[in-house]
XYZ file of C-alpha atoms in Angstrom:
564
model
C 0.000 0.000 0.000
C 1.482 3.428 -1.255
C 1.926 6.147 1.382
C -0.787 8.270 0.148
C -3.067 4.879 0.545
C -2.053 4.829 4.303
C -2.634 8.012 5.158
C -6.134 8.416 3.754
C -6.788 4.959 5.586
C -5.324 6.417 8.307
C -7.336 9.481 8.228
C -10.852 7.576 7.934
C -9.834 5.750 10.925
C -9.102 8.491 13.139
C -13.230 10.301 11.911
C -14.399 7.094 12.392
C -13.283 7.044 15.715
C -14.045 10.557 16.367
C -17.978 9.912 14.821
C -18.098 7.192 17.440
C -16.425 8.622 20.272
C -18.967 11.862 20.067
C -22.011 9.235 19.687
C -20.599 7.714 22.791
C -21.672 11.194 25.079
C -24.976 11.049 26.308
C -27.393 13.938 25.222
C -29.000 14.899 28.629
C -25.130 14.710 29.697
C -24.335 17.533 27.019
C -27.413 19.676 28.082
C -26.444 19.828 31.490
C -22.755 20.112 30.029
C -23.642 23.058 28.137
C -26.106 25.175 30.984
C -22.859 24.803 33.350
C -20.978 26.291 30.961
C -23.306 29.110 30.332
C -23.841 29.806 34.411
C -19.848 29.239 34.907
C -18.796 32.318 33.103
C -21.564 34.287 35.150
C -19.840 36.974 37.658
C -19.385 35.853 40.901
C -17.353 37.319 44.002
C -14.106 38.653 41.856
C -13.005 39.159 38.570
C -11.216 36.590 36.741
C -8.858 35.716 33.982
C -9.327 34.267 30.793
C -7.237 30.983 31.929
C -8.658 30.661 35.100
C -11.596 31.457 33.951
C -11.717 28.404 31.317
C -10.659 25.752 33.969
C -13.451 26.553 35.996
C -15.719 26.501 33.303
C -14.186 22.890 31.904
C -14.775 21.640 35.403
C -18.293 23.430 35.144
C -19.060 21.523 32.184
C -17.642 17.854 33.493
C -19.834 18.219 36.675
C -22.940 19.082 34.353
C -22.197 16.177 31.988
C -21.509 14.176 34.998
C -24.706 15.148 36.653
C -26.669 15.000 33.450
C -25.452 11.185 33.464
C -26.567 10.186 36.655
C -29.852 11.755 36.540
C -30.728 9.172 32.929
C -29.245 6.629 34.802
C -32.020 7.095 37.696
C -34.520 7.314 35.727
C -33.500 4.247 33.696
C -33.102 2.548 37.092
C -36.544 3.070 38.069
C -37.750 1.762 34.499
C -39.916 4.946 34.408
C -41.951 5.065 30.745
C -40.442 6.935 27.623
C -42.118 9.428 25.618
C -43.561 8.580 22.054
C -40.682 8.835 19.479
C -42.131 11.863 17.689
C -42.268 13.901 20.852
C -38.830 12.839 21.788
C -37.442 14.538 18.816
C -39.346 17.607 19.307
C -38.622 17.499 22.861
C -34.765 17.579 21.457
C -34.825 20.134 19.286
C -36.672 22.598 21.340
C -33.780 21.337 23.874
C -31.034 21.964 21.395
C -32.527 25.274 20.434
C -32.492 26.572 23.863
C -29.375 25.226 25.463
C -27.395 27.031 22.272
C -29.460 30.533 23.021
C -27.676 30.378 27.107
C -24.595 29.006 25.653
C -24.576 32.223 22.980
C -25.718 34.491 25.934
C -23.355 33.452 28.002
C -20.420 34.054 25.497
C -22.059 37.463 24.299
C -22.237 38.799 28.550
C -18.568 37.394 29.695
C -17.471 41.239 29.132
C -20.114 42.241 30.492
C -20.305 40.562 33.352
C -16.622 40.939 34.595
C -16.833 44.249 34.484
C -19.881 44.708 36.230
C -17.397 43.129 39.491
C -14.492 45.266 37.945
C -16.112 48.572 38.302
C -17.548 47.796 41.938
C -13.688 47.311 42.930
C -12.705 50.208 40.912
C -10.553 48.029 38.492
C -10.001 49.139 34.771
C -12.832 47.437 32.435
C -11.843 44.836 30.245
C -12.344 45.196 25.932
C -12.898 41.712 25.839
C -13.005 38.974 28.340
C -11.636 36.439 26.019
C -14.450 33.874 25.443
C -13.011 32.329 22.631
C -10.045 31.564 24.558
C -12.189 30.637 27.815
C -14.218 28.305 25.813
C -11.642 26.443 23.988
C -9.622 25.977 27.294
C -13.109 24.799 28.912
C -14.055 22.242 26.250
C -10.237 20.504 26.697
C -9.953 20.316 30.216
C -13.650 19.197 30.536
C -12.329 16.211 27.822
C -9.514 15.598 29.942
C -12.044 15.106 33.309
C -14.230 13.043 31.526
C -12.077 11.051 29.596
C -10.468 9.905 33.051
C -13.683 9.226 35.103
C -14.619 7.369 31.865
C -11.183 5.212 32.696
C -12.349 5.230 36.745
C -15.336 3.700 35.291
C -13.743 1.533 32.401
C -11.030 0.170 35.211
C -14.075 -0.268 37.910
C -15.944 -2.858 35.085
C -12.728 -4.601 34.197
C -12.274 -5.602 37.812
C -16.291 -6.444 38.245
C -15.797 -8.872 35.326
C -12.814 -10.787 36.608
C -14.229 -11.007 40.103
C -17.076 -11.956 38.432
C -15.240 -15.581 37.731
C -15.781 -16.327 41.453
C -17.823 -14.116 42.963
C -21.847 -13.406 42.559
C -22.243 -10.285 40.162
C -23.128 -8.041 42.701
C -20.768 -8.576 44.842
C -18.532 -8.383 42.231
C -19.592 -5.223 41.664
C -19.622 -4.037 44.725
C -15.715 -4.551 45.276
C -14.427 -3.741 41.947
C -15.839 -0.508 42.050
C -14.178 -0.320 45.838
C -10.825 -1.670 44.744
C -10.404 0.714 42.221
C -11.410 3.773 43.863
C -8.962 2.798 46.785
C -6.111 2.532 44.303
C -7.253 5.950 42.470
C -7.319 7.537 45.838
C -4.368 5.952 47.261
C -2.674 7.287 44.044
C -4.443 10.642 43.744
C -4.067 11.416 47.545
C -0.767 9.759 47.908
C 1.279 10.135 44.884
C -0.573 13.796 43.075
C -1.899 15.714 46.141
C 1.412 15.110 48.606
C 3.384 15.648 45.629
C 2.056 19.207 45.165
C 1.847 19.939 48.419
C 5.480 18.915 49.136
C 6.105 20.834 45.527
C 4.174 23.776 47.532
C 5.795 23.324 51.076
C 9.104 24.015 49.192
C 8.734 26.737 47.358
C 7.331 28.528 49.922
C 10.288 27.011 52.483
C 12.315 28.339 50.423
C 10.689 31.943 49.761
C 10.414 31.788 53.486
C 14.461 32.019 54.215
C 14.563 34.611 51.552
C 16.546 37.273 53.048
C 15.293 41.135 51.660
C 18.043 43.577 51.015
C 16.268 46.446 52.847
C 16.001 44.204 55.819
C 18.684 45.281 57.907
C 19.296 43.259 61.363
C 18.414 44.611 63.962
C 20.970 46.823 65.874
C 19.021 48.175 68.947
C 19.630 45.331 71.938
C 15.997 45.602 73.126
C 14.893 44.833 69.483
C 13.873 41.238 68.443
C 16.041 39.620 66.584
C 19.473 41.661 67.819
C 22.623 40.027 68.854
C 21.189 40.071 72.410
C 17.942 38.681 71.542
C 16.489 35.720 72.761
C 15.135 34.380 69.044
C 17.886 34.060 66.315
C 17.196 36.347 63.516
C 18.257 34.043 60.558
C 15.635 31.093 62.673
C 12.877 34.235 62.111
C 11.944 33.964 58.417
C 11.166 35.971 55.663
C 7.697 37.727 57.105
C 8.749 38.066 59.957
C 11.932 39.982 59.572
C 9.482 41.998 57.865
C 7.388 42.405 60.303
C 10.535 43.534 62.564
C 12.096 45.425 60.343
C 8.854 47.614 58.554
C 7.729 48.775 60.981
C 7.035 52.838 61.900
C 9.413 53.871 64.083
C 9.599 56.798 67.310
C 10.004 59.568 65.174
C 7.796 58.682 62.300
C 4.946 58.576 64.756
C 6.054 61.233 67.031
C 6.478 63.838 63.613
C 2.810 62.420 62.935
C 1.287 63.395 66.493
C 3.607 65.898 67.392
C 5.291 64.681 70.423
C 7.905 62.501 71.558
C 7.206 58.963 71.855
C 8.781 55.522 72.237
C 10.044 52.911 70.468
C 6.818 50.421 69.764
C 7.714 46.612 70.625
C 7.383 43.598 68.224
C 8.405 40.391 69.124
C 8.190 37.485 66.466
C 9.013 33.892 66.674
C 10.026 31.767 63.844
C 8.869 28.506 62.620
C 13.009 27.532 62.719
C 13.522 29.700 66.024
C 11.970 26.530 67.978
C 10.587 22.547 67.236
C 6.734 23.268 68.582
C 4.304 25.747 68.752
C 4.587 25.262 72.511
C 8.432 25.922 72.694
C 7.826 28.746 70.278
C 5.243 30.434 72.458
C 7.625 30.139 75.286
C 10.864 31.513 73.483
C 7.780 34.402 72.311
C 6.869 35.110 76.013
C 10.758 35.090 77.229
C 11.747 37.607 74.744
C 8.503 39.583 75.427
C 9.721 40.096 78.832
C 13.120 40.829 77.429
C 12.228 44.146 75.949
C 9.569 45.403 78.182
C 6.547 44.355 76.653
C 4.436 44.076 79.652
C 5.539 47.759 80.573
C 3.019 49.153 78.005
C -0.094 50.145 77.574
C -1.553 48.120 75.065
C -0.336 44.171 74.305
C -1.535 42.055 71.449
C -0.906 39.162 70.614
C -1.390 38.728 66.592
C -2.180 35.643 65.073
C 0.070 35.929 61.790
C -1.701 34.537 57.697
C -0.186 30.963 56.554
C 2.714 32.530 55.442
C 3.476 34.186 58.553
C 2.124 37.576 57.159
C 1.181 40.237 59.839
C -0.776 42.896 57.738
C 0.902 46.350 58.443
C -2.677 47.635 57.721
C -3.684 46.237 60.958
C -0.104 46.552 62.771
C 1.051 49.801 62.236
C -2.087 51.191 61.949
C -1.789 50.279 65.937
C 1.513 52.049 67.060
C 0.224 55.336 65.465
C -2.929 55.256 67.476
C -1.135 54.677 70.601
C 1.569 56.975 70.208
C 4.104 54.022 70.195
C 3.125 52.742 73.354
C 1.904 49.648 73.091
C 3.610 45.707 72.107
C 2.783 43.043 70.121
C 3.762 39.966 70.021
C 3.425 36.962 67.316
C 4.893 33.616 66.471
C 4.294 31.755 62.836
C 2.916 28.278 62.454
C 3.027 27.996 58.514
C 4.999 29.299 55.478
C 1.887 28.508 52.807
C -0.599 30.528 51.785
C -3.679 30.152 53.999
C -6.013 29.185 51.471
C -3.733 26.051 51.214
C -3.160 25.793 54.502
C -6.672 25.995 55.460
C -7.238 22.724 52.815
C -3.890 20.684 54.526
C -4.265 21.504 58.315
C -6.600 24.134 59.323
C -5.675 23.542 62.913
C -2.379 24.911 62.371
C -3.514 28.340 63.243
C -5.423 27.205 66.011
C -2.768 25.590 67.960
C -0.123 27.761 67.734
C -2.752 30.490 68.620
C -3.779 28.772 71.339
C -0.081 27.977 72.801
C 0.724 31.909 72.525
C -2.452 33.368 74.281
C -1.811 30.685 77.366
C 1.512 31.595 77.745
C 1.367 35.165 77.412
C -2.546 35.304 79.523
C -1.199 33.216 82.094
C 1.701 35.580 82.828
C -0.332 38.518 82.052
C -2.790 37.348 85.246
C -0.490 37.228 87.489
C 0.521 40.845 87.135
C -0.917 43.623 89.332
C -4.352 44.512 87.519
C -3.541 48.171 88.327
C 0.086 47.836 86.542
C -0.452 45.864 83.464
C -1.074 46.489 79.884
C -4.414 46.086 78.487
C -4.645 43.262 76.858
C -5.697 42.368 72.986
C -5.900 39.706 69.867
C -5.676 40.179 66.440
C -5.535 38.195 63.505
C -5.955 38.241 59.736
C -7.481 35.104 57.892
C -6.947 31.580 59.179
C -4.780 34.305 62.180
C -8.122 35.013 63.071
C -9.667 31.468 63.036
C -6.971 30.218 65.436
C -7.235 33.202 67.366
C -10.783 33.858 67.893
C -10.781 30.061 69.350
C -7.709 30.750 71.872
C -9.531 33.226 74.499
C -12.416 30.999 75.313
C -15.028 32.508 77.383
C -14.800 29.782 80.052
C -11.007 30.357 79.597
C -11.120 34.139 80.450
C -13.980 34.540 82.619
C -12.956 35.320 85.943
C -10.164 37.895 84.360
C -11.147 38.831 80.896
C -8.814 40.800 78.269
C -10.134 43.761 76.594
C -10.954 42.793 73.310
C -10.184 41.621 69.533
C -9.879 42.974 65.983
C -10.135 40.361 63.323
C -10.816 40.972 59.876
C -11.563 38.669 57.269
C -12.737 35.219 59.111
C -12.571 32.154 56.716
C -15.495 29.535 56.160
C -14.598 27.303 58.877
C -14.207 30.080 61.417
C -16.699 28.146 63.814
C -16.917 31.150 66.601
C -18.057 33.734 63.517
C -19.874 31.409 62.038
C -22.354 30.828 65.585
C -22.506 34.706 65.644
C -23.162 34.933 62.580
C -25.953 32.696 62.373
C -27.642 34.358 65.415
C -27.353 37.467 64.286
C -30.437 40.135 64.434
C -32.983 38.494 61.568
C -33.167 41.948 59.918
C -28.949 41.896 59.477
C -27.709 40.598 56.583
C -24.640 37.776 56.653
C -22.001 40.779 55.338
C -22.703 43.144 58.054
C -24.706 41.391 60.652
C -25.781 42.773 64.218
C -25.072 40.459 67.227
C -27.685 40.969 70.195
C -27.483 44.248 71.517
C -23.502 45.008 69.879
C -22.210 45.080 73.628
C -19.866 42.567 73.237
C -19.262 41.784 69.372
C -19.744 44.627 66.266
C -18.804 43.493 62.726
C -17.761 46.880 60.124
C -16.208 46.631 56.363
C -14.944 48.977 54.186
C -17.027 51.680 55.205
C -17.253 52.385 59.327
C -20.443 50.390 60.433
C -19.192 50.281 64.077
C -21.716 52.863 65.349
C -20.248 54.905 68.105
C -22.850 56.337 69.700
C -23.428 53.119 71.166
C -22.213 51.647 74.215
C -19.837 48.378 74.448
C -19.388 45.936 77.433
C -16.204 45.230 79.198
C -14.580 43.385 76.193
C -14.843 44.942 72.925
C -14.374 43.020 69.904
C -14.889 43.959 66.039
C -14.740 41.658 62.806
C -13.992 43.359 59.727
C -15.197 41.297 56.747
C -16.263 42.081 53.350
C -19.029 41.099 51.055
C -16.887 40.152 48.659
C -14.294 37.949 50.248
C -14.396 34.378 49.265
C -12.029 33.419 51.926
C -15.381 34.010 54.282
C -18.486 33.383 51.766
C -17.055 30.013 50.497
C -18.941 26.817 51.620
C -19.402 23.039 50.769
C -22.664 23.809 50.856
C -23.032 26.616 47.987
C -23.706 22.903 46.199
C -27.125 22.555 46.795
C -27.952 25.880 48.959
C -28.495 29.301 47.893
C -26.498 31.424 50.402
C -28.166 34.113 52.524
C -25.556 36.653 51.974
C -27.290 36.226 47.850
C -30.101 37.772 49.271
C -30.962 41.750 49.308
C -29.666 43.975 50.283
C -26.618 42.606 49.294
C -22.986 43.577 49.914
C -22.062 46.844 48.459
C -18.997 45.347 46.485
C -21.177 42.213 45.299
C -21.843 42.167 41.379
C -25.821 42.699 41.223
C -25.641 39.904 38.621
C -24.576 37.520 40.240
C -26.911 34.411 41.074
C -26.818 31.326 43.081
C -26.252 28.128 40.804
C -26.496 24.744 41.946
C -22.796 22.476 41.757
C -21.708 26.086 39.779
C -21.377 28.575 42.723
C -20.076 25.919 44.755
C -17.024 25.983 41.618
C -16.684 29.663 41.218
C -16.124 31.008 44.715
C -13.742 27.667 44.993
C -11.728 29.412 42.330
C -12.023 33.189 43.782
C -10.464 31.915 46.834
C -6.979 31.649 45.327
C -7.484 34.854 44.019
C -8.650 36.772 47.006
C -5.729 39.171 47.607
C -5.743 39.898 43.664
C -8.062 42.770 43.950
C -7.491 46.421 45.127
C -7.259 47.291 49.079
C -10.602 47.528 50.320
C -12.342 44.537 48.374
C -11.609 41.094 48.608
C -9.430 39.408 51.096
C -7.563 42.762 50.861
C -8.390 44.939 54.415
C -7.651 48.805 54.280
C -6.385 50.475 57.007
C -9.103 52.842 56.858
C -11.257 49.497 58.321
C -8.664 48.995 61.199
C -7.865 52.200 62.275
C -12.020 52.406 62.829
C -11.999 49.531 64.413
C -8.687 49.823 66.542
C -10.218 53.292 68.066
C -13.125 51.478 68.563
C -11.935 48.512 69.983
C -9.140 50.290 72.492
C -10.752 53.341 72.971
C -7.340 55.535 73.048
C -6.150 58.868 74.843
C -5.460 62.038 73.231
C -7.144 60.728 70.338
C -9.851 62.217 68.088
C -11.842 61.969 64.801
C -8.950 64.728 63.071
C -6.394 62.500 63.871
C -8.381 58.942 62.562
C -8.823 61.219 59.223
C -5.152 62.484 59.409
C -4.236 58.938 59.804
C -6.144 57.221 56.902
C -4.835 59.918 54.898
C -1.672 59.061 55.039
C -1.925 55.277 54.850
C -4.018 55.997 51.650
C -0.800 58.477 50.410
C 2.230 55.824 50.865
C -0.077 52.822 49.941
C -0.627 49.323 51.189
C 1.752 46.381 50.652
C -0.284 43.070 49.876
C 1.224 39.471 51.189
């Protein structure tokens, strides 16, 4: 056979294949395929790009084919009756018609719709939002999902059949389909997720002992980190040498308020500086003592991101609002992100939260109540999951501290989520109203904290916003429509966006990476406008006044924010 022969032979084989490969999809499967897709590229909490953008629609469309699958094989199950053959066609038609109107729509609004988020954040609008690109990215990946649950299910009858030889169908059945998910998981878990994770764990180990050039070590002996200091300063990592070394200092606050004042404290401990969260907390509380920590007015102890990030938003914002009198004290737990870290070991947080606030409350009790600092927690993302859990109430009763700033809470927060839930029924989720605001007051990017009312003894404030997927996300955006969907809603939440079954669920799954990719103020991004509210609030300073809060924001807004 000549070459040209082959090639045409060759070339029949492979449309052959193709004709019969496209007949193999089921046409309910490519409905629901196809109405994912079209509610996929629909806004939901941020902006996003064309890439992104077309993985979450491919996985859109697998879990609509997927679902679309299941729901004929039900009804075949249940041997329910078919409709006459001429109605059936009609039926599809109509079907075909329809489905290809959304999936048109939905290509037509993409522009549309991200910048109807882009202009709430105050982003540029887009020309185009690539949905050429977006779909042809979509429709491969989606190929690539199904063609391997089409293997899961290939590999699951393969083993049925040779159990088969010697055991009763069902059961063989049964344990085929067991075997081979066991291997797929022991595989996918084992083998794919450790391997990124470990791929993860060392890039970010790495970024971690990054040393910055405009990091300087420290020189002062009552500074953290010195020559004298109790915690090593190459043990201290890369955010927290920040955190050390970033900081305002005496005269930059005194030029700002216009007298002299001292040196704030910041004390941070290392994932290297110690094995445990235990021994860190200890080394934390020693070197506290060191430099005079408990000799100021104000102490908090901060509950740092995954990475170890302390937000200077909500640090420094601090030290100018109390003149430079005041400590704080942190020590890190993790070096990844915390959206990954909330997936790997959410308890992370907690327990090295935990360790810190007994060590430093424990001490902090047994000082003179008259001659003592008032005391404070504050944390930023899973920081303020762990700590919101460390000062229990039982924990604290009989000598409570004076209060809490946290600021974006994520989904498994369970303390924010119970206040949350029992919030005043006319609140909504994004800025809810707990009892009668004596004890807990929740604000965003505009002040919400009402001062004309009173507090109780302990004052604590969450700031969260409406668009922050690191909060809103939930298993169970699934199957249930959310109630922060409903109005009013959140003043930085698209007004087109809308609840999807399986689709939500996918699309603020995806934001979450994303969350600090937005402007300050939106997001998982916190401006210190929002904390210097709430820190006034929260510690009620002297010689402080509404000119100065302006003053202040002013100026944060003039040199900028840094992100993580």
């Amino acid at each position: 056979m000549s070459k040209a022969k082959r090639s045409i032979a060759f070339s029949r084989r492979v449309r052959r294949w193709l004709v019969e490969y496209w007949r193999s999809f089921s046409f309910v499967g490519l409905v629901f395929a196809t109405l994912f897709f079209a509610a996929s590229v629909t806004p939901s909490l941020l902006p996003r790009h064309y890439v992104t953008q077309g993985l979450l629609s491919g996985f859109s469309i697998a879990a609509g084919y997927a679902l679309g699958v299941l729901l004929v094989w039900i009804y075949r199950f249940f041997e329910l009756p078919h409709a006459p053959q001429k109605l059936q066609q009609i039926a599809k038609i109509a079907t075909v018609i329809v489905v290809a109107l959304c999936f048109v729509g939905g290509i037509r609004q993409m522009t549309f719709w991200q910048n109807s988020i882009r202009e709430l954040m105050e982003m540029p609008s887009l020309q185009t939002a690539d949905p050429y690109r977006t779909s042809a990215i979509a429709i491969v990946f989606a190929a690539v999902l199904v063609a391997l649950t089409r293997m899961f299910i290939d590999s699951s009858v393969f083993a049925a059949n040779q159990l088969n030889r010697f055991l009763p169908r069902r059961i063989a059945v049964t344990l085929g389909t067991i075997l081979v998910t066991v291997i797929v998981w022991v595989i996918a878990n084992g083998v794919v997720i450790r391997g990124l994770v470990n791929f993860a764990d060392g890039v970010f180990l790495k970024a971690d002992a990054l040393i910055e050039e405009d990091i300087d070590h420290p020189s002062d002996p009552m500074a953290c980190g010195s020559d004298e200091s109790l915690v090593d300063w190459d043990s201290i990592g890369r955010q927290g040498k920040a955190f050390l070394g970033q900081g305002p200092s005496a005269d930059e606050i005194g030029e700002f308020l216009d007298r002299d004042v001292p040196q704030p404290i910041r004390v941070y401990v290392g994932m290297r500086s110690a094995e445990t969260p235990q021994q860190r907390a200890e080394l934390a509380l020693k070197e506290l003592i060191r430099v005079g920590g408990f000799d100021r007015s104000v102490l908090v102890v901060a509950t740092p991101t995954g990475t170890g990030w302390l937000d200077p938003s909500a640090v420094d914002t601090l030290e100018f609002i109390h003149g430079g009198d005041c400590a704080i004290v942190s020590t890190q737990y993790s070096y990844l992100p915390s959206w990954i870290t909330i997936l790997v070991d959410p308890k992370r947080s907690i327990v090295s939260a935990d360790a810190l606030f007994d060590v430093i409350y424990r001490y902090w009790t047994d000082l003179p109540v008259d001659d003592r600092p008032r005391l404070y927690l504050q944390g930023l993302s899973l920081g303020a999951l762990g700590s919101e859990v460390c000062a229990d109430m039982y924990t604290i009763f009989e000598d409570p501290i004076q209060g809490a700033v946290w600021s974006g809470p994520p989904f498994p927060s369970q303390r924010w989520n119970e206040i949350v839930r029992d919030r005043q029924p006319d609140s909504p989720d994004w800025l809810p109203v707990y009892r009668d605001s004596r004890l807990v007051r929740f604000t965003a990017a505009k002040n919400a904290l009402n001062p004309s009312r009173p507090w109780g003894a302990m004052r604590n404030v969450y700031i969260q916003h409406a668009s922050d997927p690191m909060i809103w996300f939930s298993p169970t955006l699934a199957w249930h429509r959310p109630d922060w969907l409903t109005e009013p809603r959140g003043p930085d939440v698209s007004p087109y966006l809308r609840w999807f079954p399986v689709v939500t669920f996918l699309q603020v799954a995806f934001d979450m990476p994303m969350a600090t990719s937005v402007p300050i103020g939106y997001g998982h991004n916190y401006a210190p406008s929002a904390y210097i509210d709430a820190w006034t609030s929260v510690t009620e300073p002297d010689q402080w006044n509404d000119d100065f809060s302006r003053q202040l924001k002013e100026k944060f807004k003039a040199k900028g924010t840094p992100k993580p």
